[in-house]
């Protein structure tokens, strides 16, 4: 069984890529936001940031058990997925996006100005990438700027992914 995580700043195309990848590889797609809600893994809601408050250690423990008990290959979609220990992950894909396009995507989601700024800063400073490096993941960076998931998953990329 293999586990691929797709992480990156919100709005960089994680979900579209993760779903397309799971379909192409015949892996199970895992939406971490859905798991957080269904399993009451949130410690509340931050009204100012307009998001769930998630203890990454508690989430990691839950996801490790989920991976161990799944019995199938997984594509895990979350900007928090890179916190998982390397030993449970075969590949960490980090999605990237040019700032101008990212800003448009976040505005389309109706994020407030503060949340947009926070996410743009996260992308500028490559927070998800740096945290994935700190966790010693094997990393593939995919720039989603101006592309649909099918364009990102060409034959060469799929061939590489099938070899992990």
Short mmCIF file of C-alpha atoms in Angstrom, two decimals:
data_model
loop_
_atom_site.label_atom_id
_atom_site.label_comp_id
_atom_site.label_asym_id
_atom_site.label_seq_id
_atom_site.Cartn_x
_atom_site.Cartn_y
_atom_site.Cartn_z
CA UNK A 1 0.00 0.00 0.00
CA UNK A 2 1.25 3.48 -0.88
CA UNK A 3 0.37 6.86 0.61
CA UNK A 4 0.78 10.14 -1.25
CA UNK A 5 0.04 13.42 0.49
CA UNK A 6 -0.88 16.57 -1.41
CA UNK A 7 -0.14 19.72 0.56
CA UNK A 8 0.32 23.42 -0.15
CA UNK A 9 -1.12 26.81 0.60
CA UNK A 10 -4.94 27.00 0.40
CA UNK A 11 -5.99 27.88 -3.15
CA UNK A 12 -2.96 26.37 -4.89
CA UNK A 13 -4.91 23.49 -6.43
CA UNK A 14 -4.43 20.67 -3.92
CA UNK A 15 -7.93 19.24 -4.09
CA UNK A 16 -8.27 19.26 -7.87
CA UNK A 17 -4.84 17.64 -8.23
CA UNK A 18 -5.39 15.11 -5.42
CA UNK A 19 -8.73 13.96 -6.83
CA UNK A 20 -7.35 13.61 -10.37
CA UNK A 21 -4.27 11.79 -9.07
CA UNK A 22 -6.32 9.34 -6.99
CA UNK A 23 -8.49 8.61 -10.02
CA UNK A 24 -5.51 8.10 -12.38
CA UNK A 25 -3.65 5.82 -9.95
CA UNK A 26 -6.80 4.06 -8.66
CA UNK A 27 -6.00 5.17 -5.08
CA UNK A 28 -8.56 6.20 -2.50
CA UNK A 29 -8.98 9.99 -2.21
CA UNK A 30 -8.98 11.25 1.40
CA UNK A 31 -10.33 14.71 2.23
CA UNK A 32 -8.79 15.65 5.59
CA UNK A 33 -11.24 18.53 6.14
CA UNK A 34 -14.08 16.00 5.92
CA UNK A 35 -12.30 13.67 8.38
CA UNK A 36 -11.79 16.58 10.80
CA UNK A 37 -15.54 17.31 10.78
CA UNK A 38 -16.74 13.70 10.83
CA UNK A 39 -14.39 12.70 13.68
CA UNK A 40 -14.65 15.90 15.74
CA UNK A 41 -10.93 16.64 15.46
CA UNK A 42 -11.42 20.40 15.60
CA UNK A 43 -10.76 22.32 18.81
CA UNK A 44 -13.26 25.00 17.78
CA UNK A 45 -13.68 27.66 15.14
CA UNK A 46 -11.55 30.79 14.74
CA UNK A 47 -14.04 33.47 13.65
CA UNK A 48 -11.33 35.99 12.81
CA UNK A 49 -9.44 33.59 10.53
CA UNK A 50 -12.66 31.88 9.41
CA UNK A 51 -11.31 28.36 9.87
CA UNK A 52 -11.32 25.33 12.15
CA UNK A 53 -8.72 25.22 14.94
CA UNK A 54 -6.80 21.97 14.50
CA UNK A 55 -4.15 20.48 16.76
CA UNK A 56 -1.69 19.09 14.18
CA UNK A 57 -0.33 16.45 16.60
CA UNK A 58 -3.83 15.13 17.32
CA UNK A 59 -4.62 15.16 13.59
CA UNK A 60 -1.37 13.34 12.76
CA UNK A 61 -2.12 10.59 15.30
CA UNK A 62 -5.58 10.14 13.79
CA UNK A 63 -4.22 10.06 10.22
CA UNK A 64 -1.48 7.56 11.13
CA UNK A 65 -4.15 5.18 12.47
CA UNK A 66 -6.26 5.88 9.38
CA UNK A 67 -3.32 5.00 7.09
CA UNK A 68 -2.44 1.86 9.07
CA UNK A 69 -6.04 0.62 9.02
CA UNK A 70 -7.01 1.62 5.48
CA UNK A 71 -5.70 -1.44 3.69
CA UNK A 72 -5.44 0.50 0.44
CA UNK A 73 -3.30 3.06 -1.33
CA UNK A 74 -4.25 6.64 -0.48
CA UNK A 75 -4.00 10.20 -1.77
CA UNK A 76 -4.41 12.47 1.25
CA UNK A 77 -5.49 16.05 0.54
CA UNK A 78 -4.75 18.75 3.14
CA UNK A 79 -2.55 21.76 3.73
CA UNK A 80 -1.77 20.05 7.06
CA UNK A 81 -0.81 16.65 5.59
CA UNK A 82 2.92 17.40 5.48
CA UNK A 83 2.98 17.20 9.31
CA UNK A 84 2.67 13.42 9.04
CA UNK A 85 5.90 11.52 9.79
CA UNK A 86 7.91 10.47 6.74
CA UNK A 87 7.75 6.77 7.62
CA UNK A 88 4.04 6.67 6.75
CA UNK A 89 4.32 8.67 3.51
CA UNK A 90 5.76 7.55 0.18
CA UNK A 91 5.59 10.96 -1.50
CA UNK A 92 4.65 14.52 -0.55
CA UNK A 93 3.40 16.65 -3.42
CA UNK A 94 3.50 20.39 -2.73
CA UNK A 95 1.29 22.51 -4.96
CA UNK A 96 2.48 26.01 -5.84
CA UNK A 97 0.80 28.89 -7.65
CA UNK A 98 1.86 32.33 -8.82
CA UNK A 99 0.71 34.99 -6.38
CA UNK A 100 -1.46 36.95 -8.82
CA UNK A 101 -3.49 33.86 -9.70
CA UNK A 102 -3.57 32.66 -6.09
CA UNK A 103 -5.01 35.99 -4.99
CA UNK A 104 -7.77 35.69 -7.62
CA UNK A 105 -8.57 32.14 -6.50
CA UNK A 106 -8.83 33.20 -2.84
CA UNK A 107 -10.99 36.23 -3.71
CA UNK A 108 -13.28 33.92 -5.70
CA UNK A 109 -13.67 31.86 -2.50
CA UNK A 110 -14.70 35.09 -0.77
CA UNK A 111 -11.84 34.98 1.74
CA UNK A 112 -11.50 38.19 3.74
CA UNK A 113 -8.51 40.48 3.11
CA UNK A 114 -6.65 39.31 6.21
CA UNK A 115 -7.03 35.65 5.28
CA UNK A 116 -5.92 36.35 1.71
CA UNK A 117 -2.84 38.18 3.00
CA UNK A 118 -2.03 35.32 5.39
CA UNK A 119 -2.25 32.75 2.58
CA UNK A 120 -0.23 34.88 0.16
CA UNK A 121 2.45 35.27 2.83
CA UNK A 122 2.39 31.50 3.38
CA UNK A 123 3.02 31.01 -0.33
CA UNK A 124 5.74 33.68 -0.48
CA UNK A 125 7.63 32.09 2.42
CA UNK A 126 6.90 28.55 1.16
CA UNK A 127 5.63 27.47 4.57
CA UNK A 128 4.21 24.09 3.50
CA UNK A 129 7.32 23.26 1.46
CA UNK A 130 9.69 24.21 4.28
CA UNK A 131 7.69 22.21 6.83
CA UNK A 132 7.67 19.21 4.48
CA UNK A 133 11.47 19.53 4.15
CA UNK A 134 11.78 19.73 7.96
CA UNK A 135 9.85 16.44 8.16
CA UNK A 136 12.29 14.88 5.63
CA UNK A 137 9.57 14.00 3.09
CA UNK A 138 10.37 12.95 -0.46
CA UNK A 139 8.92 15.96 -2.26
CA UNK A 140 7.55 16.66 -5.72
CA UNK A 141 6.64 20.31 -6.37
CA UNK A 142 3.89 20.96 -8.90
CA UNK A 143 3.11 24.48 -10.11
CA UNK A 144 -0.62 24.67 -10.88
CA UNK A 145 -0.58 28.21 -12.30
CA UNK A 146 -2.89 28.39 -15.31
CA UNK A 147 -3.32 24.63 -15.52
CA UNK A 148 -6.02 22.08 -14.91
CA UNK A 149 -5.21 18.85 -13.06
CA UNK A 150 -5.28 16.77 -16.26
CA UNK A 151 -2.58 19.00 -17.75
CA UNK A 152 -0.42 18.51 -14.65
CA UNK A 153 -0.75 14.74 -14.71
CA UNK A 154 0.93 13.99 -18.01
CA UNK A 155 2.22 10.51 -18.89
CA UNK A 156 5.72 11.26 -17.60
CA UNK A 157 4.45 12.47 -14.21
CA UNK A 158 2.10 9.49 -13.81
CA UNK A 159 4.94 7.13 -14.74
CA UNK A 160 7.14 8.67 -12.03
CA UNK A 161 4.32 8.45 -9.48
CA UNK A 162 3.64 4.80 -10.28
CA UNK A 163 7.28 3.98 -9.50
CA UNK A 164 7.21 5.23 -5.91
#
